[in-house]
Amino acid sequence: GDSVTQMEGPVTLSEEAFLTINCTYTATGYPSLFWYVQYPGEGLQLLLKATKADDKGSNKGFEATYRKETTSFHLEKGSVQVSDSAVYFCALIGSSNQFYFGTGTSLTVIP
Amino acid sequence: SAVISQKPSRDICQRGTSLTIQCQVDSQVTMMFWYRQQPGQSLTLIATANQGSEATYESGFVIDKFPISRPNLTFSTLTVSNMSPEDSSIYLCSVPGQGANGYTFGSGTRLTVV
């Protein structure tokens, strides 16, 4: 069945460091891929998405590219800020139209 | 995309009692979903609530423990019944977005059972 495998955390970075959170997926057909962010004490928010191969989703300085050849959707940001501290979830919607989430990666950015 | 108002945002409840969580959507939606997020874990789908029919529960979740109401296309409730400390989690409702726009989530209910 469909699934998402996400890099385990927690991740701790200094401000302005480069961030990569790995995400790979298993799905039949052509799923849509998402990154959600959960700030402390808040619900999930859609960060970015990509719906077909080679699409690049971007928002708030974060980017992720839909790589069908490697079944990956890694999240990157060139220079993280303290305000980026949150839990990040990779997710997909597959042919069943059901949402599958990764286990989440906690990011802490220290000044 | 839809806007969801979920309440309460948090509660501390006694063992053996029940809590009802409400979600109000600002537009009509056919399907609403209820998720549980246990401490340090990802989201687990509890059930899908369709208006006018009984909710469909995922494996491991039963109606007696998590009764759901869906009286109209903009509103749903989830009740956590006969609570135990193991029910301490964040509970979230969600609705599908347009096309491949992902899902919109409520702000969550952080439940602590003591």
Coordinates of C-alpha atoms in Angstrom, one line a residue:
Chain A
G1 CA 0.0 0.0 0.0
D2 CA 0.9 3.7 -0.1
S3 CA 3.3 5.0 2.6
V4 CA 5.7 7.8 3.5
T5 CA 9.0 7.3 5.1
Q6 CA 10.4 10.4 6.7
M7 CA 13.8 11.2 8.2
E8 CA 13.8 10.8 12.0
G9 CA 14.5 13.6 14.3
P10 CA 14.9 15.5 16.3
V11 CA 17.0 17.9 14.3
T12 CA 18.8 20.8 15.9
L13 CA 20.4 23.6 13.8
S14 CA 21.9 26.9 14.4
E15 CA 20.2 30.0 12.9
E16 CA 21.1 30.5 9.2
A17 CA 22.1 26.9 8.7
F18 CA 21.0 24.8 5.8
L19 CA 18.1 22.4 6.3
T20 CA 17.3 19.1 4.6
I21 CA 14.5 16.8 5.8
N22 CA 14.4 13.6 3.8
C23 CA 11.1 12.1 2.6
T24 CA 10.6 9.1 0.4
Y25 CA 7.3 7.5 -0.6
T26 CA 5.8 4.3 -1.9
A27 CA 2.6 4.6 -4.0
T28 CA 1.0 3.3 -7.1
G29 CA 0.4 5.7 -9.9
Y30 CA 1.1 9.4 -9.4
P31 CA 0.4 10.7 -5.9
S32 CA 0.3 14.3 -4.8
L33 CA 2.9 15.2 -2.3
F34 CA 2.8 17.6 0.6
W35 CA 4.8 19.1 3.5
Y36 CA 2.8 20.2 6.5
V37 CA 4.2 22.2 9.5
Q38 CA 2.9 22.1 13.1
Y39 CA 4.2 25.0 15.2
P40 CA 4.2 24.5 19.0
G41 CA 0.6 24.4 20.3
E42 CA -1.0 24.8 16.9
G43 CA -2.6 22.6 14.3
L44 CA -1.3 21.4 11.0
Q45 CA -0.7 23.9 8.2
L46 CA 0.0 23.2 4.6
L47 CA 3.5 24.4 3.9
L48 CA 3.9 23.4 0.2
K49 CA 2.8 20.8 -2.3
A50 CA 3.6 19.3 -5.7
T51 CA 1.2 17.3 -7.8
K52 CA 3.4 15.9 -10.6
A53 CA 6.9 14.8 -11.3
D54 CA 9.6 17.5 -11.4
D55 CA 7.2 20.0 -9.8
K56 CA 8.8 22.2 -7.2
G57 CA 6.7 23.4 -4.3
S58 CA 7.9 26.4 -2.4
N59 CA 6.7 28.7 0.4
K60 CA 8.4 30.8 3.2
G61 CA 11.8 30.0 1.8
F62 CA 11.2 26.2 1.9
E63 CA 11.4 24.1 -1.2
A64 CA 10.8 20.5 -2.2
T65 CA 11.0 18.9 -5.6
Y66 CA 8.8 15.9 -6.7
R67 CA 11.4 13.3 -7.9
K68 CA 9.7 10.3 -9.4
E69 CA 12.9 8.5 -10.3
T70 CA 14.0 8.4 -6.6
T71 CA 10.4 8.6 -5.2
S72 CA 11.5 11.4 -3.0
F73 CA 10.2 14.8 -1.9
H74 CA 13.0 16.2 0.4
L75 CA 12.3 19.5 2.2
E76 CA 15.1 22.2 2.0
K77 CA 15.7 25.7 3.3
G78 CA 18.9 27.6 2.7
S79 CA 18.9 29.6 5.9
V80 CA 16.7 28.6 8.9
Q81 CA 15.4 31.0 11.5
V82 CA 14.4 30.4 15.1
S83 CA 10.8 30.9 14.0
D84 CA 11.1 27.8 11.8
S85 CA 11.2 25.6 14.9
A86 CA 8.3 23.2 14.5
V87 CA 7.4 19.6 13.5
Y88 CA 7.4 18.9 9.8
F89 CA 5.3 16.2 8.2
C90 CA 5.6 14.7 4.8
A91 CA 2.4 13.4 3.3
L92 CA 0.8 12.0 0.1
I93 CA -2.6 11.5 -1.4
G94 CA -2.6 8.4 -3.6
S95 CA -5.0 6.7 -5.8
S96 CA -7.3 5.8 -2.9
N97 CA -7.7 9.6 -2.2
Q98 CA -6.6 8.8 1.4
F99 CA -3.9 10.9 3.2
Y100 CA -0.8 9.1 4.4
F101 CA 1.5 11.0 6.8
G102 CA 5.1 10.4 7.7
T103 CA 6.1 10.2 11.4
G104 CA 7.1 13.9 11.6
T105 CA 10.5 15.5 12.1
S106 CA 11.0 17.9 15.0
L107 CA 13.2 20.9 14.1
T108 CA 14.7 23.2 16.7
V109 CA 16.7 26.2 15.6
I110 CA 18.9 27.8 18.1
P111 CA 20.1 31.4 18.0
Chain B
S1 CA -9.5 26.7 1.0
A2 CA -12.0 26.0 3.8
V3 CA -11.6 27.4 7.3
I4 CA -12.2 25.1 10.3
S5 CA -13.1 26.2 13.8
Q6 CA -12.3 23.5 16.3
K7 CA -13.1 23.5 20.0
P8 CA -12.2 23.1 22.7
S9 CA -8.5 23.8 22.0
R10 CA -7.5 21.9 25.1
D11 CA -9.0 20.2 28.1
I12 CA -8.0 18.2 31.1
C13 CA -10.5 15.5 32.0
Q14 CA -11.0 12.9 34.7
R15 CA -10.7 9.2 33.9
G16 CA -14.0 7.7 33.1
T17 CA -15.6 10.8 31.7
S18 CA -16.4 11.8 28.1
L19 CA -15.4 14.8 26.0
T20 CA -17.1 16.0 22.9
I21 CA -15.0 17.9 20.3
Q22 CA -16.7 20.1 17.7
C23 CA -15.6 21.2 14.3
Q24 CA -17.4 23.9 12.2
V25 CA -16.4 24.4 8.6
D26 CA -17.1 27.7 6.8
S27 CA -18.3 25.8 3.7
Q28 CA -20.3 22.7 2.9
V29 CA -18.1 19.6 2.6
T30 CA -19.2 16.0 1.9
M31 CA -16.4 14.3 3.9
M32 CA -14.8 15.2 7.2
F33 CA -12.0 13.2 8.8
W34 CA -11.0 12.8 12.4
Y35 CA -7.4 12.1 13.4
R36 CA -5.6 11.3 16.6
Q37 CA -2.0 12.4 17.2
Q38 CA -0.5 10.6 20.2
P39 CA 2.5 12.3 21.9
G40 CA 5.5 12.2 19.7
Q41 CA 3.7 10.3 16.9
S42 CA 2.2 11.0 13.5
L43 CA -1.4 11.3 12.7
T44 CA -3.7 8.3 12.7
L45 CA -7.0 8.4 11.0
I46 CA -9.9 7.5 13.4
A47 CA -12.8 7.7 11.1
T48 CA -14.4 9.4 8.1
A49 CA -17.7 11.2 8.7
N50 CA -20.1 11.6 5.8
Q51 CA -23.3 13.6 6.2
G52 CA -26.4 11.4 6.3
S53 CA -24.7 8.1 7.0
E54 CA -22.8 6.4 9.8
A55 CA -19.1 7.2 10.1
T56 CA -16.6 4.7 8.7
Y57 CA -14.0 3.7 11.4
E58 CA -10.5 2.6 10.8
S59 CA -9.1 -0.6 12.2
G60 CA -8.6 -0.2 15.9
F61 CA -11.3 2.4 16.5
V62 CA -14.9 1.6 17.4
I63 CA -18.1 3.6 17.5
D64 CA -18.7 2.9 21.2
K65 CA -15.4 4.6 22.1
F66 CA -15.4 7.4 19.5
P67 CA -19.0 8.2 18.5
I68 CA -19.2 10.7 15.7
S69 CA -22.1 13.0 14.7
R70 CA -22.5 14.7 11.3
P71 CA -25.8 16.5 11.4
N72 CA -25.1 18.7 8.3
L73 CA -22.5 19.5 5.7
T74 CA -20.7 22.1 7.8
F75 CA -20.5 20.5 11.3
S76 CA -19.2 17.4 13.0
T77 CA -18.5 16.2 16.6
L78 CA -16.2 13.5 17.9
T79 CA -16.8 12.2 21.4
V80 CA -14.0 10.4 23.3
S81 CA -15.9 8.2 25.7
N82 CA -15.0 6.6 29.1
M83 CA -11.6 8.2 28.9
S84 CA -8.4 6.7 30.2
P85 CA -4.9 8.3 30.3
E86 CA -4.0 6.4 27.1
D87 CA -6.5 8.7 25.3
S88 CA -4.3 11.7 26.0
S89 CA -3.6 13.0 22.5
I90 CA -4.2 15.8 20.1
Y91 CA -7.4 15.2 18.1
L92 CA -7.8 17.0 14.8
C93 CA -10.6 17.3 12.2
S94 CA -9.9 17.7 8.6
V95 CA -11.6 18.3 5.3
P96 CA -10.4 17.7 1.8
G97 CA -9.2 20.6 -0.3
Q98 CA -10.1 21.4 -3.9
G99 CA -8.5 18.9 -6.3
A100 CA -4.9 18.1 -5.2
N101 CA -4.7 21.0 -2.7
G102 CA -4.3 18.7 0.3
Y103 CA -6.4 18.8 3.4
T104 CA -7.3 21.6 5.7
F105 CA -7.0 20.9 9.4
G106 CA -8.6 22.3 12.5
S107 CA -6.3 23.7 15.1
G108 CA -6.6 20.6 17.2
T109 CA -7.8 19.7 20.7
R110 CA -5.1 18.8 23.1
L111 CA -6.6 16.3 25.6
T112 CA -5.1 15.3 28.8
V113 CA -6.7 12.5 30.9
V114 CA -5.8 12.3 34.5

